[in-house]
């Protein structure tokens, strides 16, 4: 735990700081329902930047973990890449380290395709198809499919995610792909592109995902063209992003579905809680419970080394660092996000007792 970061996040003994905190406290008393927005306003830029800098300094030399190598191209990515970005709902961006270095988005894309399906078809469509429950299994588990014939899982593990991709409505592969790429770009606030070598590398080696797709087709969750769904899913996982892109995507979810900079409504606000609930349940795979216990934050990792986390109404944060732990989650990203969130009071389950 980063005690320094906790200190800078929670205390400000200067007179303007005390007046500011007093006004915030008064506002919270008068309008408790808006306390998240008041909290966000109470986070001073210097406090946020100090928390980001402290986490970067603390973990920049940490060498734990190992790049994913079951997708050959991912083993070639520089393991030293380390970038942190945090975006607040007012569109301010805080960074440390290499925030322009790009990795493939990988499983983080599952969040935004899931959200797109909610936007197109409502929340019941996903819940009634693959489900919104934790599997307790690894992200590409065949056992998890077999256990409940492809139900009782979620759109953030591979079979559920490929099924969600298959649910994006469009007349052709090209139309479906355009919708998926456009929605990711809207969240990021810039036109994203695909890392073609990563796409090719995974497409040549994704026989297991093809098998998962066929099983989901066999059990009736994918309605047709399972291998096309797998291919589109593979392409979506190869979208290239930097830490700032990912933080902007997370901040859009922290801001009622509106990109804090472009102001584009990427997702109806009514669906945001559903997206965050699935992230909280399954975003860090079979370590999701441990992660939630430590941070309280809905989050999503990718084997490219990115992790996003959302503090609703307060901030979206992302860290890129390719070396992963045994569950497939970036080691440094988990540590840095945990420290920063503790410093900034990001845990949405925390509350202060009334006086
Ligand atoms: O389908 C796969 O295996 C990858 N394209 C994505 C997996 C992933 O990112 C899991 N993350 N922890």
mmCIF file of C-alpha atoms and ligand atoms in Angstrom:
data_model
loop_
_atom_site.group_PDB
_atom_site.id
_atom_site.type_symbol
_atom_site.label_atom_id
_atom_site.label_comp_id
_atom_site.label_asym_id
_atom_site.label_seq_id
_atom_site.Cartn_x
_atom_site.Cartn_y
_atom_site.Cartn_z
ATOM 1 C CA UNK A 1 0.000 0.000 0.000
ATOM 2 C CA UNK A 2 1.275 3.463 -0.885
ATOM 3 C CA UNK A 3 0.957 5.503 2.281
ATOM 4 C CA UNK A 4 2.410 8.625 0.662
ATOM 5 C CA UNK A 5 -0.239 8.543 -2.023
ATOM 6 C CA UNK A 6 -2.935 8.008 0.586
ATOM 7 C CA UNK A 7 -1.694 11.077 2.414
ATOM 8 C CA UNK A 8 -1.652 13.409 -0.582
ATOM 9 C CA UNK A 9 -5.063 12.205 -1.658
ATOM 10 C CA UNK A 10 -6.867 12.677 1.594
ATOM 11 C CA UNK A 11 -5.435 15.709 3.344
ATOM 12 C CA UNK A 12 -4.954 19.331 2.410
ATOM 13 C CA UNK A 13 -4.327 21.573 5.410
ATOM 14 C CA UNK A 14 -3.928 24.873 3.467
ATOM 15 C CA UNK A 15 -6.581 27.561 4.098
ATOM 16 C CA UNK A 16 -8.011 27.439 0.548
ATOM 17 C CA UNK A 17 -7.990 23.668 0.856
ATOM 18 C CA UNK A 18 -9.921 23.815 4.146
ATOM 19 C CA UNK A 19 -12.448 26.290 2.722
ATOM 20 C CA UNK A 20 -12.822 24.139 -0.370
ATOM 21 C CA UNK A 21 -13.364 21.007 1.662
ATOM 22 C CA UNK A 22 -15.841 22.864 3.891
ATOM 23 C CA UNK A 23 -17.868 23.947 0.872
ATOM 24 C CA UNK A 24 -17.797 20.448 -0.513
ATOM 25 C CA UNK A 25 -18.937 19.032 2.829
ATOM 26 C CA UNK A 26 -21.796 21.558 2.943
ATOM 27 C CA UNK A 27 -22.812 20.734 -0.609
ATOM 28 C CA UNK A 28 -22.772 17.021 0.169
ATOM 29 C CA UNK A 29 -24.950 17.627 3.245
ATOM 30 C CA UNK A 30 -27.432 19.658 1.229
ATOM 31 C CA UNK A 31 -27.508 17.327 -1.762
ATOM 32 C CA UNK A 32 -26.353 13.861 -0.734
ATOM 33 C CA UNK A 33 -27.541 12.324 -4.001
ATOM 34 C CA UNK A 34 -24.881 14.260 -5.911
ATOM 35 C CA UNK A 35 -22.005 13.358 -3.612
ATOM 36 C CA UNK A 36 -20.041 11.598 -6.368
ATOM 37 C CA UNK A 37 -19.972 14.745 -8.491
ATOM 38 C CA UNK A 38 -18.971 16.817 -5.479
ATOM 39 C CA UNK A 39 -16.203 14.348 -4.696
ATOM 40 C CA UNK A 40 -14.902 14.610 -8.239
ATOM 41 C CA UNK A 41 -14.792 18.378 -7.985
ATOM 42 C CA UNK A 42 -12.981 18.080 -4.658
ATOM 43 C CA UNK A 43 -10.048 16.218 -6.175
ATOM 44 C CA UNK A 44 -7.438 18.869 -6.857
ATOM 45 C CA UNK A 45 -5.310 18.560 -10.000
ATOM 46 C CA UNK A 46 -2.082 18.628 -7.971
ATOM 47 C CA UNK A 47 -3.377 15.837 -5.738
ATOM 48 C CA UNK A 48 -4.275 13.680 -8.716
ATOM 49 C CA UNK A 49 -0.958 14.287 -10.487
ATOM 50 C CA UNK A 50 0.954 13.535 -7.268
ATOM 51 C CA UNK A 51 -0.841 10.197 -6.906
ATOM 52 C CA UNK A 52 -0.117 9.277 -10.544
ATOM 53 C CA UNK A 53 3.549 10.306 -10.226
ATOM 54 C CA UNK A 54 3.974 8.415 -6.950
ATOM 55 C CA UNK A 55 2.656 5.176 -8.437
ATOM 56 C CA UNK A 56 4.850 5.549 -11.503
ATOM 57 C CA UNK A 57 7.962 6.136 -9.401
ATOM 58 C CA UNK A 58 7.138 3.256 -7.079
ATOM 59 C CA UNK A 59 6.658 0.648 -9.812
ATOM 60 C CA UNK A 60 8.814 1.800 -12.710
ATOM 61 C CA UNK A 61 11.592 -0.641 -11.865
ATOM 62 C CA UNK A 62 9.343 -3.580 -10.942
ATOM 63 C CA UNK A 63 10.144 -6.557 -13.194
ATOM 64 C CA UNK A 64 7.556 -9.153 -12.081
ATOM 65 C CA UNK A 65 5.402 -11.003 -14.599
ATOM 66 C CA UNK A 66 5.846 -12.111 -18.183
ATOM 67 C CA UNK A 67 4.473 -11.001 -21.547
ATOM 68 C CA UNK A 68 1.728 -13.196 -22.977
ATOM 69 C CA UNK A 69 3.239 -15.485 -25.603
ATOM 70 C CA UNK A 70 0.363 -17.732 -26.693
ATOM 71 C CA UNK A 71 -0.213 -14.993 -29.292
ATOM 72 C CA UNK A 72 3.332 -14.932 -30.745
ATOM 73 C CA UNK A 73 3.337 -11.186 -31.591
ATOM 74 C CA UNK A 74 2.649 -10.253 -27.952
ATOM 75 C CA UNK A 75 5.924 -11.823 -26.827
ATOM 76 C CA UNK A 76 7.747 -9.249 -28.998
ATOM 77 C CA UNK A 77 6.255 -6.200 -27.259
ATOM 78 C CA UNK A 78 8.705 -4.205 -25.098
ATOM 79 C CA UNK A 79 8.133 -5.425 -21.510
ATOM 80 C CA UNK A 80 9.504 -2.139 -20.145
ATOM 81 C CA UNK A 81 6.658 -0.103 -21.604
ATOM 82 C CA UNK A 82 4.912 1.545 -18.635
ATOM 83 C CA UNK A 83 2.375 4.316 -18.985
ATOM 84 C CA UNK A 84 -0.311 5.631 -16.644
ATOM 85 C CA UNK A 85 -3.196 7.923 -17.610
ATOM 86 C CA UNK A 86 -6.153 9.193 -15.613
ATOM 87 C CA UNK A 87 -9.018 11.270 -17.011
ATOM 88 C CA UNK A 88 -11.623 13.085 -14.936
ATOM 89 C CA UNK A 89 -15.209 13.770 -16.060
ATOM 90 C CA UNK A 90 -14.265 17.397 -16.773
ATOM 91 C CA UNK A 91 -11.830 16.128 -19.428
ATOM 92 C CA UNK A 92 -8.559 16.812 -17.590
ATOM 93 C CA UNK A 93 -5.835 14.294 -18.410
ATOM 94 C CA UNK A 94 -3.100 13.264 -15.953
ATOM 95 C CA UNK A 95 -0.234 11.085 -17.134
ATOM 96 C CA UNK A 96 3.085 9.547 -16.173
ATOM 97 C CA UNK A 97 5.550 7.465 -18.144
ATOM 98 C CA UNK A 98 5.070 6.310 -21.715
ATOM 99 C CA UNK A 99 1.491 7.280 -22.479
ATOM 100 C CA UNK A 100 1.924 7.242 -26.243
ATOM 101 C CA UNK A 101 3.369 3.716 -26.501
ATOM 102 C CA UNK A 102 0.716 1.472 -28.049
ATOM 103 C CA UNK A 103 -0.340 -2.085 -27.338
ATOM 104 C CA UNK A 104 -3.200 -4.173 -28.697
ATOM 105 C CA UNK A 105 -6.362 -3.646 -26.671
ATOM 106 C CA UNK A 106 -7.098 -7.410 -26.444
ATOM 107 C CA UNK A 107 -9.806 -8.301 -23.915
ATOM 108 C CA UNK A 108 -10.474 -4.690 -22.934
ATOM 109 C CA UNK A 109 -12.328 -4.478 -26.252
ATOM 110 C CA UNK A 110 -14.878 -6.940 -24.872
ATOM 111 C CA UNK A 111 -16.276 -4.167 -22.647
ATOM 112 C CA UNK A 112 -17.007 -1.845 -25.532
ATOM 113 C CA UNK A 113 -18.479 -4.468 -27.839
ATOM 114 C CA UNK A 114 -20.661 -5.639 -24.936
ATOM 115 C CA UNK A 115 -21.761 -2.031 -24.378
ATOM 116 C CA UNK A 116 -22.535 -1.668 -28.084
ATOM 117 C CA UNK A 117 -24.741 -4.765 -28.011
ATOM 118 C CA UNK A 118 -26.592 -3.305 -25.000
ATOM 119 C CA UNK A 119 -27.086 -0.075 -26.907
ATOM 120 C CA UNK A 120 -28.411 -1.936 -29.970
ATOM 121 C CA UNK A 121 -30.458 -4.645 -28.275
ATOM 122 C CA UNK A 122 -30.971 -3.726 -24.597
ATOM 123 C CA UNK A 123 -29.637 -5.443 -21.492
ATOM 124 C CA UNK A 124 -31.804 -8.571 -21.615
ATOM 125 C CA UNK A 125 -30.223 -9.750 -24.874
ATOM 126 C CA UNK A 126 -26.844 -10.474 -23.274
ATOM 127 C CA UNK A 127 -28.238 -11.678 -19.956
ATOM 128 C CA UNK A 128 -30.568 -14.118 -21.692
ATOM 129 C CA UNK A 129 -27.937 -15.384 -24.114
ATOM 130 C CA UNK A 130 -24.548 -16.116 -22.481
ATOM 131 C CA UNK A 131 -25.471 -14.608 -19.087
ATOM 132 C CA UNK A 132 -23.795 -12.170 -16.699
ATOM 133 C CA UNK A 133 -22.304 -14.518 -14.122
ATOM 134 C CA UNK A 134 -18.762 -15.312 -13.084
ATOM 135 C CA UNK A 135 -17.400 -18.622 -14.339
ATOM 136 C CA UNK A 136 -14.584 -19.089 -11.815
ATOM 137 C CA UNK A 137 -12.621 -20.506 -14.749
ATOM 138 C CA UNK A 138 -9.860 -19.162 -16.966
ATOM 139 C CA UNK A 139 -10.940 -16.762 -19.727
ATOM 140 C CA UNK A 140 -10.796 -19.331 -22.529
ATOM 141 C CA UNK A 141 -12.228 -22.270 -20.619
ATOM 142 C CA UNK A 142 -14.039 -25.044 -22.436
ATOM 143 C CA UNK A 143 -15.215 -26.449 -19.096
ATOM 144 C CA UNK A 144 -17.062 -23.159 -18.486
ATOM 145 C CA UNK A 145 -19.030 -23.717 -21.682
ATOM 146 C CA UNK A 146 -19.731 -27.352 -20.984
ATOM 147 C CA UNK A 147 -20.912 -26.727 -17.425
ATOM 148 C CA UNK A 148 -24.107 -24.894 -18.470
ATOM 149 C CA UNK A 149 -24.153 -25.437 -22.236
ATOM 150 C CA UNK A 150 -22.796 -21.971 -22.940
ATOM 151 C CA UNK A 151 -25.100 -20.108 -20.526
ATOM 152 C CA UNK A 152 -24.396 -18.810 -16.986
ATOM 153 C CA UNK A 153 -21.218 -17.058 -18.146
ATOM 154 C CA UNK A 154 -20.610 -13.482 -19.329
ATOM 155 C CA UNK A 155 -19.510 -11.288 -22.263
ATOM 156 C CA UNK A 156 -16.009 -10.777 -20.824
ATOM 157 C CA UNK A 157 -14.720 -14.336 -21.121
ATOM 158 C CA UNK A 158 -13.767 -15.499 -24.602
ATOM 159 C CA UNK A 159 -16.826 -17.618 -25.489
ATOM 160 C CA UNK A 160 -19.208 -14.944 -24.174
ATOM 161 C CA UNK A 161 -17.232 -12.190 -25.880
ATOM 162 C CA UNK A 162 -17.175 -13.935 -29.259
ATOM 163 C CA UNK A 163 -20.914 -14.486 -28.861
ATOM 164 C CA UNK A 164 -21.397 -10.769 -28.051
ATOM 165 C CA UNK A 165 -19.453 -9.889 -31.203
ATOM 166 C CA UNK A 166 -21.764 -12.209 -33.162
ATOM 167 C CA UNK A 167 -24.738 -10.222 -31.791
ATOM 168 C CA UNK A 168 -23.626 -6.900 -33.327
ATOM 169 C CA UNK A 169 -26.206 -6.230 -36.025
ATOM 170 C CA UNK A 170 -24.998 -5.522 -39.539
ATOM 171 C CA UNK A 171 -25.662 -6.690 -43.088
ATOM 172 C CA UNK A 172 -22.068 -7.773 -43.760
ATOM 173 C CA UNK A 173 -18.791 -8.476 -41.985
ATOM 174 C CA UNK A 174 -17.583 -5.048 -43.134
ATOM 175 C CA UNK A 175 -20.603 -3.296 -41.631
ATOM 176 C CA UNK A 176 -20.276 -5.136 -38.317
ATOM 177 C CA UNK A 177 -16.568 -4.365 -38.197
ATOM 178 C CA UNK A 178 -17.115 -0.678 -38.934
ATOM 179 C CA UNK A 179 -19.596 -0.424 -36.064
ATOM 180 C CA UNK A 180 -17.170 -2.089 -33.669
ATOM 181 C CA UNK A 181 -14.171 0.025 -34.700
ATOM 182 C CA UNK A 182 -16.243 3.235 -34.703
ATOM 183 C CA UNK A 183 -17.619 2.661 -31.228
ATOM 184 C CA UNK A 184 -14.120 2.003 -29.833
ATOM 185 C CA UNK A 185 -12.906 5.194 -31.551
ATOM 186 C CA UNK A 186 -15.796 7.205 -30.096
ATOM 187 C CA UNK A 187 -14.884 6.146 -26.564
ATOM 188 C CA UNK A 188 -11.202 6.945 -27.174
ATOM 189 C CA UNK A 189 -12.012 10.249 -28.879
ATOM 190 C CA UNK A 190 -9.805 9.562 -31.894
ATOM 191 C CA UNK A 191 -9.805 7.249 -34.920
ATOM 192 C CA UNK A 192 -8.244 3.978 -33.754
ATOM 193 C CA UNK A 193 -6.574 1.499 -36.112
ATOM 194 C CA UNK A 194 -5.711 -2.195 -36.043
ATOM 195 C CA UNK A 195 -2.220 -3.549 -35.340
ATOM 196 C CA UNK A 196 -2.120 -5.782 -38.423
ATOM 197 C CA UNK A 197 0.831 -7.986 -37.321
ATOM 198 C CA UNK A 198 -0.966 -8.741 -34.033
ATOM 199 C CA UNK A 199 -4.218 -9.508 -35.881
ATOM 200 C CA UNK A 200 -2.389 -11.843 -38.270
ATOM 201 C CA UNK A 201 -0.438 -13.498 -35.468
ATOM 202 C CA UNK A 202 -3.573 -14.251 -33.441
ATOM 203 C CA UNK A 203 -5.631 -15.250 -36.501
ATOM 204 C CA UNK A 204 -2.992 -17.874 -37.344
ATOM 205 C CA UNK A 205 -2.928 -19.327 -33.841
ATOM 206 C CA UNK A 206 -6.488 -18.959 -32.483
ATOM 207 C CA UNK A 207 -7.687 -22.519 -33.061
ATOM 208 C CA UNK A 208 -8.845 -22.681 -29.444
ATOM 209 C CA UNK A 209 -11.063 -19.599 -29.870
ATOM 210 C CA UNK A 210 -12.410 -21.155 -33.074
ATOM 211 C CA UNK A 211 -13.304 -24.245 -31.038
ATOM 212 C CA UNK A 212 -15.023 -22.073 -28.394
ATOM 213 C CA UNK A 213 -16.982 -20.349 -31.173
ATOM 214 C CA UNK A 214 -18.104 -23.668 -32.643
ATOM 215 C CA UNK A 215 -19.252 -24.864 -29.226
ATOM 216 C CA UNK A 216 -21.226 -21.662 -28.647
ATOM 217 C CA UNK A 217 -22.766 -22.216 -32.094
ATOM 218 C CA UNK A 218 -23.516 -25.851 -31.258
ATOM 219 C CA UNK A 219 -25.351 -24.753 -28.102
ATOM 220 C CA UNK A 220 -27.327 -22.118 -30.026
ATOM 221 C CA UNK A 221 -25.784 -18.961 -28.538
ATOM 222 C CA UNK A 222 -24.098 -17.912 -31.787
ATOM 223 C CA UNK A 223 -26.841 -17.985 -34.399
ATOM 224 C CA UNK A 224 -24.760 -18.264 -37.557
ATOM 225 C CA UNK A 225 -21.289 -17.890 -39.023
ATOM 226 C CA UNK A 226 -19.321 -18.732 -35.834
ATOM 227 C CA UNK A 227 -15.922 -18.529 -37.507
ATOM 228 C CA UNK A 228 -16.687 -15.064 -38.852
ATOM 229 C CA UNK A 229 -17.616 -13.987 -35.315
ATOM 230 C CA UNK A 230 -14.289 -15.376 -34.119
ATOM 231 C CA UNK A 231 -12.434 -13.524 -36.847
ATOM 232 C CA UNK A 232 -14.136 -10.168 -36.119
ATOM 233 C CA UNK A 233 -13.472 -10.714 -32.418
ATOM 234 C CA UNK A 234 -9.793 -11.376 -33.195
ATOM 235 C CA UNK A 235 -9.588 -8.160 -35.199
ATOM 236 C CA UNK A 236 -11.247 -6.163 -32.418
ATOM 237 C CA UNK A 237 -8.664 -7.527 -29.951
ATOM 238 C CA UNK A 238 -5.894 -6.172 -32.228
ATOM 239 C CA UNK A 239 -7.074 -2.538 -32.065
ATOM 240 C CA UNK A 240 -4.050 -0.446 -31.142
ATOM 241 C CA UNK A 241 -4.314 1.846 -28.101
ATOM 242 C CA UNK A 242 -2.120 3.865 -25.773
ATOM 243 C CA UNK A 243 -2.684 4.523 -22.072
ATOM 244 C CA UNK A 244 -4.401 7.820 -22.748
ATOM 245 C CA UNK A 245 -6.850 6.214 -25.183
ATOM 246 C CA UNK A 246 -7.728 3.583 -22.613
ATOM 247 C CA UNK A 247 -8.121 6.130 -19.814
ATOM 248 C CA UNK A 248 -10.452 8.185 -22.025
ATOM 249 C CA UNK A 249 -12.511 5.055 -22.717
ATOM 250 C CA UNK A 250 -12.703 4.334 -18.988
ATOM 251 C CA UNK A 251 -13.521 7.977 -18.216
ATOM 252 C CA UNK A 252 -16.415 7.826 -20.678
ATOM 253 C CA UNK A 253 -17.856 5.042 -18.523
ATOM 254 C CA UNK A 254 -17.150 7.139 -15.413
ATOM 255 C CA UNK A 255 -19.094 9.997 -16.999
ATOM 256 C CA UNK A 256 -22.499 8.530 -17.834
ATOM 257 C CA UNK A 257 -21.385 7.247 -21.240
ATOM 258 C CA UNK A 258 -20.284 10.685 -22.517
ATOM 259 C CA UNK A 259 -16.688 11.136 -23.711
ATOM 260 C CA UNK A 260 -15.374 13.850 -21.359
ATOM 261 C CA UNK A 261 -13.451 15.650 -24.127
ATOM 262 C CA UNK A 262 -15.462 15.230 -27.343
ATOM 263 C CA UNK A 263 -18.765 15.215 -25.390
ATOM 264 C CA UNK A 264 -20.062 12.445 -27.640
ATOM 265 C CA UNK A 265 -22.659 10.205 -25.992
ATOM 266 C CA UNK A 266 -21.127 6.788 -26.664
ATOM 267 C CA UNK A 267 -23.588 4.819 -24.558
ATOM 268 C CA UNK A 268 -26.931 5.729 -22.972
ATOM 269 C CA UNK A 269 -26.300 6.519 -19.314
ATOM 270 C CA UNK A 270 -28.908 3.924 -18.316
ATOM 271 C CA UNK A 271 -26.652 1.105 -19.583
ATOM 272 C CA UNK A 272 -23.483 2.218 -17.815
ATOM 273 C CA UNK A 273 -24.332 0.470 -14.507
ATOM 274 C CA UNK A 274 -24.911 -2.785 -16.387
ATOM 275 C CA UNK A 275 -21.539 -2.521 -18.128
ATOM 276 C CA UNK A 276 -19.780 -1.739 -14.855
ATOM 277 C CA UNK A 277 -21.540 -4.616 -13.084
ATOM 278 C CA UNK A 278 -20.198 -7.137 -15.582
ATOM 279 C CA UNK A 279 -16.727 -5.579 -15.333
ATOM 280 C CA UNK A 280 -16.883 -5.891 -11.539
ATOM 281 C CA UNK A 281 -18.012 -9.509 -11.814
ATOM 282 C CA UNK A 282 -15.582 -10.741 -14.453
ATOM 283 C CA UNK A 283 -13.259 -7.991 -15.681
ATOM 284 C CA UNK A 284 -10.133 -9.428 -14.076
ATOM 285 C CA UNK A 285 -11.076 -13.010 -14.898
ATOM 286 C CA UNK A 286 -10.766 -15.580 -12.159
ATOM 287 C CA UNK A 287 -9.037 -12.946 -10.007
ATOM 288 C CA UNK A 288 -12.023 -10.567 -10.241
ATOM 289 C CA UNK A 289 -13.076 -11.191 -6.637
ATOM 290 C CA UNK A 290 -9.607 -10.469 -5.277
ATOM 291 C CA UNK A 291 -9.383 -7.311 -7.356
ATOM 292 C CA UNK A 292 -12.802 -6.058 -6.239
ATOM 293 C CA UNK A 293 -11.948 -6.819 -2.631
ATOM 294 C CA UNK A 294 -8.801 -4.689 -2.910
ATOM 295 C CA UNK A 295 -10.164 -1.768 -4.934
ATOM 296 C CA UNK A 296 -13.955 -1.888 -5.340
ATOM 297 C CA UNK A 297 -13.418 -0.729 -8.925
ATOM 298 C CA UNK A 298 -15.022 -2.209 -12.034
ATOM 299 C CA UNK A 299 -12.043 -2.976 -14.259
ATOM 300 C CA UNK A 300 -10.931 -4.876 -17.327
ATOM 301 C CA UNK A 301 -7.598 -6.295 -18.315
ATOM 302 C CA UNK A 302 -6.161 -7.420 -21.633
ATOM 303 C CA UNK A 303 -3.283 -9.781 -22.393
ATOM 304 C CA UNK A 304 -1.617 -6.925 -24.311
ATOM 305 C CA UNK A 305 -0.808 -5.476 -20.878
ATOM 306 C CA UNK A 306 -3.511 -2.836 -20.492
ATOM 307 C CA UNK A 307 -5.916 -2.492 -17.583
ATOM 308 C CA UNK A 308 -8.746 0.038 -17.300
ATOM 309 C CA UNK A 309 -10.692 0.858 -14.142
ATOM 310 C CA UNK A 310 -13.677 3.107 -13.531
ATOM 311 C CA UNK A 311 -14.449 5.177 -10.436
ATOM 312 C CA UNK A 312 -18.002 6.300 -11.326
ATOM 313 C CA UNK A 313 -18.320 10.100 -11.348
ATOM 314 C CA UNK A 314 -14.685 10.484 -10.311
ATOM 315 C CA UNK A 315 -12.241 9.212 -12.920
ATOM 316 C CA UNK A 316 -11.302 6.634 -15.505
ATOM 317 C CA UNK A 317 -7.793 5.260 -15.253
ATOM 318 C CA UNK A 318 -5.623 3.042 -17.422
ATOM 319 C CA UNK A 319 -2.164 1.569 -17.147
ATOM 320 C CA UNK A 320 -0.180 -0.222 -19.824
ATOM 321 C CA UNK A 321 2.596 -2.612 -18.813
ATOM 322 C CA UNK A 322 2.858 -5.893 -20.769
ATOM 323 C CA UNK A 323 4.190 -8.389 -18.161
ATOM 324 C CA UNK A 324 1.258 -10.391 -16.761
ATOM 325 C CA UNK A 325 0.581 -12.497 -13.688
ATOM 326 C CA UNK A 326 -0.762 -16.056 -13.791
ATOM 327 C CA UNK A 327 -4.370 -14.931 -14.281
ATOM 328 C CA UNK A 328 -3.450 -12.838 -17.352
ATOM 329 C CA UNK A 329 -3.574 -9.430 -15.665
ATOM 330 C CA UNK A 330 -0.749 -6.858 -15.897
ATOM 331 C CA UNK A 331 1.279 -6.880 -12.674
ATOM 332 C CA UNK A 332 2.293 -3.222 -12.629
ATOM 333 C CA UNK A 333 -1.100 -2.016 -13.850
ATOM 334 C CA UNK A 334 -2.886 -3.692 -10.955
ATOM 335 C CA UNK A 335 -0.487 -2.255 -8.401
ATOM 336 C CA UNK A 336 -0.449 1.266 -9.829
ATOM 337 C CA UNK A 337 -4.226 1.494 -10.198
ATOM 338 C CA UNK A 338 -4.751 0.190 -6.677
ATOM 339 C CA UNK A 339 -2.409 2.789 -5.184
ATOM 340 C CA UNK A 340 -3.842 5.677 -7.172
ATOM 341 C CA UNK A 341 -7.415 4.743 -6.400
ATOM 342 C CA UNK A 342 -6.673 4.434 -2.677
ATOM 343 C CA UNK A 343 -4.964 7.846 -2.770
ATOM 344 C CA UNK A 344 -7.928 9.453 -4.503
ATOM 345 C CA UNK A 345 -10.722 7.710 -2.623
ATOM 346 C CA UNK A 346 -11.899 5.875 -5.743
ATOM 347 C CA UNK A 347 -13.643 2.910 -4.073
ATOM 348 C CA UNK A 348 -17.383 3.335 -4.792
ATOM 349 C CA UNK A 349 -18.287 1.086 -1.846
ATOM 350 C CA UNK A 350 -16.660 3.412 0.684
ATOM 351 C CA UNK A 351 -18.846 5.765 2.722
ATOM 352 C CA UNK A 352 -18.329 7.927 5.769
ATOM 353 C CA UNK A 353 -20.732 7.467 8.701
ATOM 354 C CA UNK A 354 -23.086 10.402 9.406
ATOM 355 C CA UNK A 355 -22.018 12.580 12.323
HETATM 356 O O1 LIG B 1 -8.853 -14.193 -27.289
HETATM 357 C C1 LIG B 1 -7.784 -14.054 -26.710
HETATM 358 O O2 LIG B 1 -7.238 -14.976 -26.110
HETATM 359 C C2 LIG B 1 -7.151 -12.679 -26.740
HETATM 360 N N1 LIG B 1 -7.421 -12.031 -27.994
HETATM 361 C C3 LIG B 1 -7.684 -11.831 -25.634
HETATM 362 C C4 LIG B 1 -7.537 -12.461 -24.262
HETATM 363 C C5 LIG B 1 -7.315 -11.503 -23.182
HETATM 364 O O3 LIG B 1 -6.947 -10.362 -23.356
HETATM 365 C C6 LIG B 1 -7.467 -12.033 -21.807
HETATM 366 N N2 LIG B 1 -6.974 -11.077 -20.863
HETATM 367 N N3 LIG B 1 -6.600 -11.123 -19.798
#
